[in-house]
CSV table of C-alpha atoms and ligand atoms in Angstrom, one decimal:
chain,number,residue,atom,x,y,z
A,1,UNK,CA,155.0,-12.1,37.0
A,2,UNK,CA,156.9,-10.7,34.4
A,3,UNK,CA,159.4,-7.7,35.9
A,4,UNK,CA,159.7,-4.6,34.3
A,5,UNK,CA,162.6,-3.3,33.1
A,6,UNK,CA,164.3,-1.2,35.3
A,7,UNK,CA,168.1,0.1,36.6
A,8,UNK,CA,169.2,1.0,39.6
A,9,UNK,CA,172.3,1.7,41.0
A,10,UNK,CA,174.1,4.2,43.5
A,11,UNK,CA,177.0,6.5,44.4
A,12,UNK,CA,178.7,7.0,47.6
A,13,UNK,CA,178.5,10.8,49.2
A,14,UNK,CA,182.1,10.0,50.7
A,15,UNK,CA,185.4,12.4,49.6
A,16,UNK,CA,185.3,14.4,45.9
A,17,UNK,CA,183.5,13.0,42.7
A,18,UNK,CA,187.0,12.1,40.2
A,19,UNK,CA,187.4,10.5,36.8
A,20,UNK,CA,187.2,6.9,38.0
A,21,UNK,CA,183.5,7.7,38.9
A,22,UNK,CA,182.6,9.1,35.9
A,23,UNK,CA,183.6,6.5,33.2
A,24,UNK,CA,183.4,4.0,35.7
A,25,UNK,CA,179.3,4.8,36.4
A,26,UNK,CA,177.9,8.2,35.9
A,27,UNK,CA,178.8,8.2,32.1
A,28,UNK,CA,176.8,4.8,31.7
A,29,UNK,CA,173.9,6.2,34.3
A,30,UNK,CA,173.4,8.7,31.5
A,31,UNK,CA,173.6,6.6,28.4
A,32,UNK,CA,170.9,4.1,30.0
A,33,UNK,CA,168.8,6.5,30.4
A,34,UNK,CA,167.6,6.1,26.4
A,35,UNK,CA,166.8,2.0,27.1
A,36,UNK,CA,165.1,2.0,30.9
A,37,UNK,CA,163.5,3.3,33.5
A,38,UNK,CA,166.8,4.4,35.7
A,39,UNK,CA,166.8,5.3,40.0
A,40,UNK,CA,169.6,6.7,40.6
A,41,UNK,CA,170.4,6.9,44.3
A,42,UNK,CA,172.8,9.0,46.7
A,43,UNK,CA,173.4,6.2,49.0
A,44,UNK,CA,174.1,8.4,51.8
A,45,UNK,CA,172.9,5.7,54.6
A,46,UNK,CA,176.0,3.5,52.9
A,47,UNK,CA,178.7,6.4,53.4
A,48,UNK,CA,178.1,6.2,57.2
A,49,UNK,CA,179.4,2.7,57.3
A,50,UNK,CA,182.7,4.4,58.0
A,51,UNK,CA,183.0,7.8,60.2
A,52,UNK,CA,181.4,10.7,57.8
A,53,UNK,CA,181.7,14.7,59.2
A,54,UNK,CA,178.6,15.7,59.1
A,55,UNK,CA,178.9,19.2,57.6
A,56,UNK,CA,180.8,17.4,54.8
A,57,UNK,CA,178.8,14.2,54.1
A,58,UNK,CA,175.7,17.0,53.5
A,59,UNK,CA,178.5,19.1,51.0
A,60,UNK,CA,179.2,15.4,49.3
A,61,UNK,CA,175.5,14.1,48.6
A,62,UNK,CA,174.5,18.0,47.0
A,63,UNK,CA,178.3,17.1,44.9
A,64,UNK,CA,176.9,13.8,43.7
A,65,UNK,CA,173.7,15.3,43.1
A,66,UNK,CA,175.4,17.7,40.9
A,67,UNK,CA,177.3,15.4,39.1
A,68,UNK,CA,174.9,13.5,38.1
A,69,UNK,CA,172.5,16.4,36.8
A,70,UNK,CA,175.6,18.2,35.3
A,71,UNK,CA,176.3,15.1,33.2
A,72,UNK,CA,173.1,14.5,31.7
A,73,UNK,CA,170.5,12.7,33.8
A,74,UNK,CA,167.4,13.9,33.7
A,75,UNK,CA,165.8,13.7,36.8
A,76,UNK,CA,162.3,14.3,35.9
A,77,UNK,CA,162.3,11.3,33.5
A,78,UNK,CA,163.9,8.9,35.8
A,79,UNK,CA,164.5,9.1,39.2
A,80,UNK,CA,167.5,10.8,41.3
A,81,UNK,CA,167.2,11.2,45.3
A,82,UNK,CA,169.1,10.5,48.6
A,83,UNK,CA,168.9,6.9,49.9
A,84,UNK,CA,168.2,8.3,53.5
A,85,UNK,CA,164.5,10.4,52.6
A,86,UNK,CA,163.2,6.4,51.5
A,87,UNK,CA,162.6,4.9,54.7
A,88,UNK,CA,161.8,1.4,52.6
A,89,UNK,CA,165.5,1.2,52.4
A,90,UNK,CA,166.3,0.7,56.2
A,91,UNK,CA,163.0,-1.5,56.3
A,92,UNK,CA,163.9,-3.8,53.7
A,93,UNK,CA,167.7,-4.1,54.7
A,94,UNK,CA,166.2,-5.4,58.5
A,95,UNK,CA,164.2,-8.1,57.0
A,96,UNK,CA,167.2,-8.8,54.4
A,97,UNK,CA,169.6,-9.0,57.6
A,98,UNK,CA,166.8,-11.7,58.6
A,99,UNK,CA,167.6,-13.8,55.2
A,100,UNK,CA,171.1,-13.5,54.3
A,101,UNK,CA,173.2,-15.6,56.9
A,102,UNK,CA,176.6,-15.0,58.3
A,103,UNK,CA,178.0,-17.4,56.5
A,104,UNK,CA,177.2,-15.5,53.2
A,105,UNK,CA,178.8,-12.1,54.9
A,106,UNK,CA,181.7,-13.2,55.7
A,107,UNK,CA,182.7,-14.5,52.1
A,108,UNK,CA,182.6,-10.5,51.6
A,109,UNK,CA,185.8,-9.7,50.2
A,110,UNK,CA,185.3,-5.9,50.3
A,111,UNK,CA,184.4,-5.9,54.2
A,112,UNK,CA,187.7,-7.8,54.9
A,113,UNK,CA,189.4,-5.1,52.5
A,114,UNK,CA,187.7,-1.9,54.3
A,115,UNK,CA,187.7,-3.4,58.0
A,116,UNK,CA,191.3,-3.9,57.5
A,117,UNK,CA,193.6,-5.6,60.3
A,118,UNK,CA,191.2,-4.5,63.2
A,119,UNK,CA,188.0,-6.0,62.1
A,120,UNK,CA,186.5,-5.9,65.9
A,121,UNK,CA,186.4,-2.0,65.7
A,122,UNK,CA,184.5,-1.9,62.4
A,123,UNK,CA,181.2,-0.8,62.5
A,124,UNK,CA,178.0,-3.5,62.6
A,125,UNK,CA,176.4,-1.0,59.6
A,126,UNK,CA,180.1,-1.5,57.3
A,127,UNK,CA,179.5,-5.8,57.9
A,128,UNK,CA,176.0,-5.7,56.6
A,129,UNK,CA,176.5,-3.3,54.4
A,130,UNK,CA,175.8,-5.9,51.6
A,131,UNK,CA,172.2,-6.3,52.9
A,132,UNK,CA,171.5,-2.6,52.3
A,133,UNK,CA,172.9,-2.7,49.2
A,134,UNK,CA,170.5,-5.7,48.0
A,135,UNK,CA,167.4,-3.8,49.8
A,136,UNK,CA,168.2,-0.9,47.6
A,137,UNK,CA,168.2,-2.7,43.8
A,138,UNK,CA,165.1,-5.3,45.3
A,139,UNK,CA,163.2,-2.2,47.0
A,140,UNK,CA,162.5,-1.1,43.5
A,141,UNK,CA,162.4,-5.0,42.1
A,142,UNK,CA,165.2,-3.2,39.5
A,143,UNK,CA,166.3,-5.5,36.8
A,144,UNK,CA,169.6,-4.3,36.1
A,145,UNK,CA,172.7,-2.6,37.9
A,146,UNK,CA,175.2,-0.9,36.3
A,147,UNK,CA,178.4,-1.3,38.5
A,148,UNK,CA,181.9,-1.6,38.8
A,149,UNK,CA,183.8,-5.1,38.8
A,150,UNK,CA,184.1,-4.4,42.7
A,151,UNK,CA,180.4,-5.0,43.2
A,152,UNK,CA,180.1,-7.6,41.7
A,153,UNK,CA,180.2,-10.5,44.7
A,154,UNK,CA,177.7,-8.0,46.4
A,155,UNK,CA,175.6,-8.4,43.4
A,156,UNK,CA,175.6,-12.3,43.4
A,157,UNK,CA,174.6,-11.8,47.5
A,158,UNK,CA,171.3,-9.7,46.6
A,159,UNK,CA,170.4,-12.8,43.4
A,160,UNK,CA,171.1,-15.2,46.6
A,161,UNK,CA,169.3,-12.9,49.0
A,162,UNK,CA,165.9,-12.6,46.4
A,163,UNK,CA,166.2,-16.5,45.8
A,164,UNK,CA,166.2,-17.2,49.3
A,165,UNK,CA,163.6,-14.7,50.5
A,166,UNK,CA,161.3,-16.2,47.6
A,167,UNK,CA,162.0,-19.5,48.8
A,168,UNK,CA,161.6,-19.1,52.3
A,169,UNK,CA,158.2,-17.1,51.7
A,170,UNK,CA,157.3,-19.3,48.6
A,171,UNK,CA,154.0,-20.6,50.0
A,172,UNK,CA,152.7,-17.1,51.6
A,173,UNK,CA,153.9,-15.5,47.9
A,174,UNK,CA,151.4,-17.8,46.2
A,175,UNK,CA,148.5,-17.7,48.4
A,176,UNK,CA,149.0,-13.7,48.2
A,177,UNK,CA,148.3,-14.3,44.3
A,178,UNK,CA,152.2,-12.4,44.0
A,179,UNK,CA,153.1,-15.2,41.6
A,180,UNK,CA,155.9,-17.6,42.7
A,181,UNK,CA,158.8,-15.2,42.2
A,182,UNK,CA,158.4,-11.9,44.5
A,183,UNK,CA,161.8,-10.4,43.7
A,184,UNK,CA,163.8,-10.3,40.6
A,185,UNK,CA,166.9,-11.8,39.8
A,186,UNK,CA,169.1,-8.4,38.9
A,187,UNK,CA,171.4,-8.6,36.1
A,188,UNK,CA,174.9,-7.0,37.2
A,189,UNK,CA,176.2,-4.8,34.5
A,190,UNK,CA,180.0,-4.6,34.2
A,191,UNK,CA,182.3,-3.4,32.0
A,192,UNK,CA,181.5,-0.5,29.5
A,193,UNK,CA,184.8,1.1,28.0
A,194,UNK,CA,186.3,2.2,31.3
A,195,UNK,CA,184.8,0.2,34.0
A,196,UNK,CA,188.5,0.8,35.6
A,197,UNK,CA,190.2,3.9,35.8
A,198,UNK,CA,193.5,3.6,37.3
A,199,UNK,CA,195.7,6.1,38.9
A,200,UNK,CA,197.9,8.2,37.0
A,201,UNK,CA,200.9,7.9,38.7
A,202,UNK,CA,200.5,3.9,39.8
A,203,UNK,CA,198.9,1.7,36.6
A,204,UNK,CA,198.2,-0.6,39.1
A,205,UNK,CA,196.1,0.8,41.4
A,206,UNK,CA,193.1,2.2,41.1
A,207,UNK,CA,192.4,5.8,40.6
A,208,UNK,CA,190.8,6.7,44.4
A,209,UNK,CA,189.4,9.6,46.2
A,210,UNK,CA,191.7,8.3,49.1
A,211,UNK,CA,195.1,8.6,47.6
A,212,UNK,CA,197.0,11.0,49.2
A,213,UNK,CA,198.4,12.2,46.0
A,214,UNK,CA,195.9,14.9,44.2
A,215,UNK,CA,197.9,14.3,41.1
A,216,UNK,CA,196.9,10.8,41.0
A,217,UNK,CA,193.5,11.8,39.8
A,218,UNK,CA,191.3,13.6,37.7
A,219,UNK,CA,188.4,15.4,39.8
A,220,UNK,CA,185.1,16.1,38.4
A,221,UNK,CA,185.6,20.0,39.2
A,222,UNK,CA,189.1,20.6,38.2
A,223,UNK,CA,189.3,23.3,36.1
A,224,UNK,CA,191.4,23.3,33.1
A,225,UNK,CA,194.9,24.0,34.3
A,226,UNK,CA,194.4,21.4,36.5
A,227,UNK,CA,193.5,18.6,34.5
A,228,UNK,CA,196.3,19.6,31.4
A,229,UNK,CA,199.3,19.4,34.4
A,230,UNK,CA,197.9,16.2,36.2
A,231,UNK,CA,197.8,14.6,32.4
A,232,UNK,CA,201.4,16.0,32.2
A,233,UNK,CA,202.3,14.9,34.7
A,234,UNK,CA,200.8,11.5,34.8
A,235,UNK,CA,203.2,8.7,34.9
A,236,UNK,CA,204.2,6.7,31.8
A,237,UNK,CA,207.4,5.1,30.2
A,238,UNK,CA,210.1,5.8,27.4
A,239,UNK,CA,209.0,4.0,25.0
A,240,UNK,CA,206.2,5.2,22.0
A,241,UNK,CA,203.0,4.2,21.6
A,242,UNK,CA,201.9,0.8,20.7
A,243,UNK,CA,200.3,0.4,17.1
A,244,UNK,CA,197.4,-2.7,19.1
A,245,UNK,CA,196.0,-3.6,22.4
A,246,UNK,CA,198.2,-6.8,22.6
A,247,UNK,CA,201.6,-4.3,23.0
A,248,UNK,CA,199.4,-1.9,26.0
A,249,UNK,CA,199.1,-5.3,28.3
A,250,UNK,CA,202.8,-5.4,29.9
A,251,UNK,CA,202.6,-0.9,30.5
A,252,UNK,CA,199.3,-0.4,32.6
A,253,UNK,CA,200.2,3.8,32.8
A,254,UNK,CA,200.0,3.9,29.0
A,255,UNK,CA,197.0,0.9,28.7
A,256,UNK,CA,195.4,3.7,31.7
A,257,UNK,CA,196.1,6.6,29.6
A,258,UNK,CA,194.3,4.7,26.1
A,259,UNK,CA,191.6,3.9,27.8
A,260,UNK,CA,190.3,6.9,29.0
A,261,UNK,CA,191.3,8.6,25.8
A,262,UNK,CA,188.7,5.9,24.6
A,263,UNK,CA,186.5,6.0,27.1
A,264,UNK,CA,186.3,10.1,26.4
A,265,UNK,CA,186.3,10.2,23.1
A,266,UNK,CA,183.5,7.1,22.7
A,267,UNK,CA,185.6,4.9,20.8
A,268,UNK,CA,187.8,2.1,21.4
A,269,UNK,CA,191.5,1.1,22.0
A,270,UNK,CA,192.5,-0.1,18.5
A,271,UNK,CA,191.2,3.0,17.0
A,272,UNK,CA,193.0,5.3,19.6
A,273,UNK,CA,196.0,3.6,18.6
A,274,UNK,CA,195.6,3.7,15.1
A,275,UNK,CA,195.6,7.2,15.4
A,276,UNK,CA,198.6,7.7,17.9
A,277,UNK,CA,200.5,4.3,17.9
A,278,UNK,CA,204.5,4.6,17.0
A,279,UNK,CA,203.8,8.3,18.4
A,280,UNK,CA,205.6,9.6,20.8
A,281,UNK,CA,203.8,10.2,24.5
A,282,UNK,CA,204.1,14.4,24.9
A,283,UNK,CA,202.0,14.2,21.8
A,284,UNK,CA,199.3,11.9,22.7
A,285,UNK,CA,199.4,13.7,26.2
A,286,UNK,CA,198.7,17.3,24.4
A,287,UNK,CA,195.5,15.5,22.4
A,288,UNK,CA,194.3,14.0,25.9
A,289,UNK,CA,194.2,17.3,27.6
A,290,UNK,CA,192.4,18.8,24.6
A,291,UNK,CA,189.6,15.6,24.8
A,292,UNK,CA,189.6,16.1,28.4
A,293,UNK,CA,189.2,19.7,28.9
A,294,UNK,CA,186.5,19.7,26.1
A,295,UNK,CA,184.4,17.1,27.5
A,296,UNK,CA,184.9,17.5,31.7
A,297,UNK,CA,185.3,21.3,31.5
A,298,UNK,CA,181.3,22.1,30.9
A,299,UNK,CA,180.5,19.3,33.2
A,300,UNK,CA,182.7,20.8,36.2
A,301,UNK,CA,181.6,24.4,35.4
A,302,UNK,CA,177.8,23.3,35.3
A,303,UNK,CA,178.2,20.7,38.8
A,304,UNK,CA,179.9,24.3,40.5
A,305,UNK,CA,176.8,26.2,39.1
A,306,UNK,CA,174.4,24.0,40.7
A,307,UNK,CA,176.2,23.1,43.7
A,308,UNK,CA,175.7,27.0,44.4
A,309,UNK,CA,171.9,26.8,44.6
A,310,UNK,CA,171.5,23.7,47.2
A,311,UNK,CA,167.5,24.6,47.2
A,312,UNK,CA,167.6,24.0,43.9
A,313,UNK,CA,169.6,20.2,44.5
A,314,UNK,CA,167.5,19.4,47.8
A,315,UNK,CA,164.7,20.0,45.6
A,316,UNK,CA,165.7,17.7,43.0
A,317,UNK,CA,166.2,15.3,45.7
A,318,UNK,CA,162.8,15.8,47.4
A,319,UNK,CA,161.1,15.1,44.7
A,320,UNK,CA,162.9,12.2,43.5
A,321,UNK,CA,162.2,11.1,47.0
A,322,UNK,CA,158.6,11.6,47.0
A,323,UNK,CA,158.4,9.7,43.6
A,324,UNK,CA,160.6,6.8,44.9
A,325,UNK,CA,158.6,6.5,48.1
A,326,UNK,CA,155.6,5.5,45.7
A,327,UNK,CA,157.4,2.8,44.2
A,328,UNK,CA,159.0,1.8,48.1
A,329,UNK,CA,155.6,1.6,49.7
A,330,UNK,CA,154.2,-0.7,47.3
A,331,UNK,CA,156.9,-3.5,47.6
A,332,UNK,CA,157.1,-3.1,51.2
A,333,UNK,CA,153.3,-3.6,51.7
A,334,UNK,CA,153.7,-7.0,49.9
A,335,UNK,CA,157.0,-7.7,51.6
A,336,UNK,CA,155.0,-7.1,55.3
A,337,UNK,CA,152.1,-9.2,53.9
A,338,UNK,CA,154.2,-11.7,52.9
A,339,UNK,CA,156.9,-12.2,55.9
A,340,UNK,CA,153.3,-12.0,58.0
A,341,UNK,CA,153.3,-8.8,59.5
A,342,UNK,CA,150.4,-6.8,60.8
A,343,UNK,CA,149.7,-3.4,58.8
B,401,LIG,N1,178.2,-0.3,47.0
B,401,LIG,C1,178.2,0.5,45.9
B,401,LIG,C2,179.6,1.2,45.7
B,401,LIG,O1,180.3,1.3,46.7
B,401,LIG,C3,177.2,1.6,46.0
B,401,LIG,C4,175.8,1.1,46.1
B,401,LIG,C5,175.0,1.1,47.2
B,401,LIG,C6,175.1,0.5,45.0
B,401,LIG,N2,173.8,0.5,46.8
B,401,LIG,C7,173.9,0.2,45.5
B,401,LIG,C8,175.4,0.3,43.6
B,401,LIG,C9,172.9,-0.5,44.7
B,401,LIG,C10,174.5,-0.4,42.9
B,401,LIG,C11,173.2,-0.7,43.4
B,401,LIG,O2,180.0,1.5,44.6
């Protein structure tokens, strides 16, 4: 059976929508748009891995919502909806929980990261969490996944997941005439021109919705005072520009500060430095506000405009629910027929 090409991938409804998410996914959800068919999912049944208020978690899945209408995804083209209104996605992730073996789980590196030192208090949903994700991208037999280099070992679980589950079933796959490969193999897709945003006053850390500084990131609805002092303000050291790439690698805050002028402005490194290379920072910093304001400005304004009308966003979300569902049911009729249960 030959798959059709199609993307999914999804955003976490946990703590403010910042700069890291946009170049990091968003930006890319959009431009894929023009090559596949795209599902883009508010994974809200992955946020309550970890303690979510409830008032807040329904604030932060109308944000993502937002975000991703306010920067260009048309959602009656492709598809955009909350993970929870698909009940395919709890189905599959039981029978994937069935497949994947402990073993495989506990080779998560982000679990060990997130459970931190007291691993016996983290929740069962936070260790399987890896399941769920694989039931999402294979509920929808997607082809490709746009995600950041952090996903990428869950990735490699949900090709070993569908190789398994095709194996294991391999016999009841072929005498249900669904050829000898149920699920996909989905292609990760990393990188992109700012697949890592970093903080903006640590180069080595990620830019994070959890740091305690606000200055350390950009947020999707700052407005424009806000962005030009926290690009002010964003660390970086004496020296001028570099004139290449080779002379960014030992100074992460200015290789940070490049590469989201790149990311930004479309273009790459070497031609950002052409430009400000030899220059001194206060300068560059002035043209990075500009670029920043120019292009996150309309999309802030227009995620605070919709994020005013939640019928409007529940609507948006109910239908790409409905139009998901379609798409759910079918796979999880075969997967029932094929694991052998009675429907
Ligand atoms: N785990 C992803 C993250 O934290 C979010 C996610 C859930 C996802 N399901 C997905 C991404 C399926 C891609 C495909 O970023």
């Amino acid at each position: 059976m030959a798959f059709q090409q199609r993307v999914f991938s999804g955003v976490q409804p946990s703590g403010n929508l910042h700069l890291g998410n946009y170049l990091g996914a968003i930006k890319r959800f959009v431009e894929m748009q023009a090559d596949y068919d795209c599902l883009y999912c508010v994974v809200d049944m992955h946020a309550i891995t970890v303690w979510q208020d409830p008032v807040e978690l329904k604030r932060c899945i109308r944000e993502v919502t937002a975000a991703f209408l306010a920067a260009g995804i048309d959602p009656t083209k492709h598809i955009v909806f909350n993970q929870s209104q698909v009940s395919g996605h709890a189905e599959l992730a039981w029978v994937f929980n069935c497949v994947a073996r402990l073993g495989w789980l506990n080779r998560m590196t982000q679990f060990k990261e997130k459970a931190g030192k007291d691993r016996e208090n983290a929740s069962v949903g936070l260790y399987a969490y890896p399941n769920l994700m694989a039931a999402d991208i294979l509920l929808y037999r997607a082809t490709h996944v746009p995600v950041g280099e952090d996903q990428k070992q869950h990735l490699e679980l949900t090709r070993d997941i569908a190789q398994k589950f095709n194996n294991d079933f391999s016999p009841s796959i072929a005498e249900l005439g669904l050829g000898d490969a149920f699920f996909p193999q989905p292609e990760p897709l990393i990188g992109g021109p700012a697949a890592r945003v970093m903080s903006l006053r640590d180069g080595s850390k990620k830019m994070s919705k959890s740091d305690p500084s606000d200055n350390s990131r950009i947020n999707l609805t700052d407005d424009a005072d806000a962005i030009a002092s926290k690009v002010r303000k964003a660390k970086t050291d004496p020296e001028p520009l570099p004139s290449d790439v080779e002379g960014l690698k030992p100074r992460p805050e200015a290789e940070n500060l490049v590469g989201i002028y790149a990311a930004l402005a479309d273009t790459t490194k070497d031609k950002v430095l052409a430009d400000f290379g030899g220059g001194q920072f206060s300068t560059f910093k002035s043209a990075l506000v500009d670029l920043a304001v120019a292009r996150l400005g309309p999309i802030g304004s227009e995620m605070k405009r919709l994020v005013a009308d939640p019928g409007y966003i529940d609507g948006v979300l109910r239908d790409g629910a409905s139009r998901a569902r379609v798409l759910a049911d079918e796979t999880m009729g075969h997967v029932k027929d094929i694991v052998g249960f009675v429907r």
